[in-house]
Amino acid sequence: MGRIWLLAIAFFGFVTVAVAAEEERAKQPSAPAVPPASGSSSSELSRSGGVITPPIGVDPQMKQTSPPSGDSMPVVPPPGTPGGNPAIKPK
């Protein structure tokens, strides 16, 4: 019976410490979000035509080339549409 009381006291002690730490963290003010100096993100995107460009000189060796446009993937029209297999009836 004594061990149960000892475990209960230890448990409530840990809970009390955890609650006190959470309350202390809640009292500390969080850093406010700073908006961009040039305006909102929407206005930035509209000015740039919807293109997000990275800062200049981040990594000049990093480049991504566009995929080749000559080998396109064939388009298979779904059944029941013009150009599709007329023998298959969609459910």
PDB file of C-alpha atoms in Angstrom:
ATOM      1  CA  MET A   1       0.000   0.000   0.000  1.00  0.00           C
ATOM      2  CA  GLY A   2       2.913   2.293   0.707  1.00  0.00           C
ATOM      3  CA  ARG A   3       4.330   1.856  -2.789  1.00  0.00           C
ATOM      4  CA  ILE A   4       1.046   2.949  -4.362  1.00  0.00           C
ATOM      5  CA  TRP A   5       1.098   6.184  -2.357  1.00  0.00           C
ATOM      6  CA  LEU A   6       4.722   6.770  -3.291  1.00  0.00           C
ATOM      7  CA  LEU A   7       3.939   6.264  -7.003  1.00  0.00           C
ATOM      8  CA  ALA A   8       0.885   8.543  -6.769  1.00  0.00           C
ATOM      9  CA  ILE A   9       2.918  11.320  -5.123  1.00  0.00           C
ATOM     10  CA  ALA A  10       5.673  10.963  -7.754  1.00  0.00           C
ATOM     11  CA  PHE A  11       3.116  11.065 -10.571  1.00  0.00           C
ATOM     12  CA  PHE A  12       1.395  14.188  -9.269  1.00  0.00           C
ATOM     13  CA  GLY A  13       4.790  15.785  -8.680  1.00  0.00           C
ATOM     14  CA  PHE A  14       5.748  15.266 -12.314  1.00  0.00           C
ATOM     15  CA  VAL A  15       2.380  16.559 -13.493  1.00  0.00           C
ATOM     16  CA  THR A  16       2.749  19.678 -11.329  1.00  0.00           C
ATOM     17  CA  VAL A  17       6.220  20.393 -12.736  1.00  0.00           C
ATOM     18  CA  ALA A  18       4.996  19.888 -16.314  1.00  0.00           C
ATOM     19  CA  VAL A  19       2.013  22.194 -15.830  1.00  0.00           C
ATOM     20  CA  ALA A  20       4.204  24.872 -14.241  1.00  0.00           C
ATOM     21  CA  ALA A  21       6.673  24.701 -17.140  1.00  0.00           C
ATOM     22  CA  GLU A  22       3.842  24.970 -19.675  1.00  0.00           C
ATOM     23  CA  GLU A  23       2.385  27.999 -17.912  1.00  0.00           C
ATOM     24  CA  GLU A  24       5.804  29.663 -17.830  1.00  0.00           C
ATOM     25  CA  ARG A  25       6.245  29.064 -21.564  1.00  0.00           C
ATOM     26  CA  ALA A  26       2.762  30.461 -22.252  1.00  0.00           C
ATOM     27  CA  LYS A  27       3.616  33.676 -20.362  1.00  0.00           C
ATOM     28  CA  GLN A  28       6.609  34.418 -22.596  1.00  0.00           C
ATOM     29  CA  PRO A  29       5.646  36.547 -25.589  1.00  0.00           C
ATOM     30  CA  SER A  30       6.308  34.962 -28.948  1.00  0.00           C
ATOM     31  CA  ALA A  31       8.127  36.862 -31.648  1.00  0.00           C
ATOM     32  CA  PRO A  32       5.614  38.600 -33.918  1.00  0.00           C
ATOM     33  CA  ALA A  33       5.585  37.687 -37.580  1.00  0.00           C
ATOM     34  CA  VAL A  34       7.284  40.383 -39.610  1.00  0.00           C
ATOM     35  CA  PRO A  35       5.608  41.097 -42.960  1.00  0.00           C
ATOM     36  CA  PRO A  36       7.837  41.559 -46.001  1.00  0.00           C
ATOM     37  CA  ALA A  37       9.112  45.100 -46.369  1.00  0.00           C
ATOM     38  CA  SER A  38       7.979  45.408 -49.979  1.00  0.00           C
ATOM     39  CA  GLY A  39       4.346  44.464 -49.377  1.00  0.00           C
ATOM     40  CA  SER A  40       2.337  41.286 -49.287  1.00  0.00           C
ATOM     41  CA  SER A  41       3.282  38.056 -50.976  1.00  0.00           C
ATOM     42  CA  SER A  42       0.342  38.424 -53.340  1.00  0.00           C
ATOM     43  CA  SER A  43       1.565  41.791 -54.575  1.00  0.00           C
ATOM     44  CA  GLU A  44       5.095  40.377 -55.012  1.00  0.00           C
ATOM     45  CA  LEU A  45       3.759  37.511 -57.134  1.00  0.00           C
ATOM     46  CA  SER A  46       1.590  39.774 -59.251  1.00  0.00           C
ATOM     47  CA  ARG A  47       4.541  42.086 -59.944  1.00  0.00           C
ATOM     48  CA  SER A  48       6.787  39.164 -60.927  1.00  0.00           C
ATOM     49  CA  GLY A  49       4.154  37.505 -63.109  1.00  0.00           C
ATOM     50  CA  GLY A  50       3.732  34.577 -60.728  1.00  0.00           C
ATOM     51  CA  VAL A  51       7.398  33.565 -60.873  1.00  0.00           C
ATOM     52  CA  ILE A  52       9.329  33.164 -57.641  1.00  0.00           C
ATOM     53  CA  THR A  53      13.001  33.850 -58.258  1.00  0.00           C
ATOM     54  CA  PRO A  54      15.710  32.875 -55.763  1.00  0.00           C
ATOM     55  CA  PRO A  55      18.142  35.451 -54.402  1.00  0.00           C
ATOM     56  CA  ILE A  56      21.073  36.176 -56.712  1.00  0.00           C
ATOM     57  CA  GLY A  57      24.307  34.295 -56.039  1.00  0.00           C
ATOM     58  CA  VAL A  58      22.952  31.583 -53.736  1.00  0.00           C
ATOM     59  CA  ASP A  59      24.555  28.680 -55.623  1.00  0.00           C
ATOM     60  CA  PRO A  60      25.628  29.493 -59.182  1.00  0.00           C
ATOM     61  CA  GLN A  61      26.566  25.840 -59.896  1.00  0.00           C
ATOM     62  CA  MET A  62      23.022  24.621 -59.218  1.00  0.00           C
ATOM     63  CA  LYS A  63      21.045  24.582 -62.451  1.00  0.00           C
ATOM     64  CA  GLN A  64      17.967  22.689 -63.611  1.00  0.00           C
ATOM     65  CA  THR A  65      17.427  22.244 -67.330  1.00  0.00           C
ATOM     66  CA  SER A  66      13.997  21.851 -68.831  1.00  0.00           C
ATOM     67  CA  PRO A  67      12.946  18.379 -69.976  1.00  0.00           C
ATOM     68  CA  PRO A  68      13.323  17.592 -73.673  1.00  0.00           C
ATOM     69  CA  SER A  69      10.211  18.520 -75.618  1.00  0.00           C
ATOM     70  CA  GLY A  70      10.772  16.257 -78.647  1.00  0.00           C
ATOM     71  CA  ASP A  71       9.788  12.980 -76.977  1.00  0.00           C
ATOM     72  CA  SER A  72       6.300  13.559 -75.683  1.00  0.00           C
ATOM     73  CA  MET A  73       4.227  10.949 -73.941  1.00  0.00           C
ATOM     74  CA  PRO A  74       1.364   9.556 -76.042  1.00  0.00           C
ATOM     75  CA  VAL A  75      -2.125  10.628 -75.038  1.00  0.00           C
ATOM     76  CA  VAL A  76      -4.636   7.801 -74.806  1.00  0.00           C
ATOM     77  CA  PRO A  77      -8.194   9.164 -74.927  1.00  0.00           C
ATOM     78  CA  PRO A  78     -10.587   7.606 -72.414  1.00  0.00           C
ATOM     79  CA  PRO A  79     -13.267   5.190 -73.651  1.00  0.00           C
ATOM     80  CA  GLY A  80     -16.471   6.815 -74.801  1.00  0.00           C
ATOM     81  CA  THR A  81     -14.801  10.053 -75.941  1.00  0.00           C
ATOM     82  CA  PRO A  82     -13.906  11.018 -79.503  1.00  0.00           C
ATOM     83  CA  GLY A  83     -10.797   9.057 -80.506  1.00  0.00           C
ATOM     84  CA  GLY A  84     -11.310   6.529 -77.723  1.00  0.00           C
ATOM     85  CA  ASN A  85     -12.273   2.882 -78.063  1.00  0.00           C
ATOM     86  CA  PRO A  86     -16.026   2.861 -78.898  1.00  0.00           C
ATOM     87  CA  ALA A  87     -16.392  -0.834 -77.954  1.00  0.00           C
ATOM     88  CA  ILE A  88     -15.798  -0.101 -74.252  1.00  0.00           C
ATOM     89  CA  LYS A  89     -18.724   1.473 -72.432  1.00  0.00           C
ATOM     90  CA  PRO A  90     -17.814   3.486 -69.327  1.00  0.00           C
ATOM     91  CA  LYS A  91     -19.623   2.581 -66.129  1.00  0.00           C
TER      92      LYS A  91
END
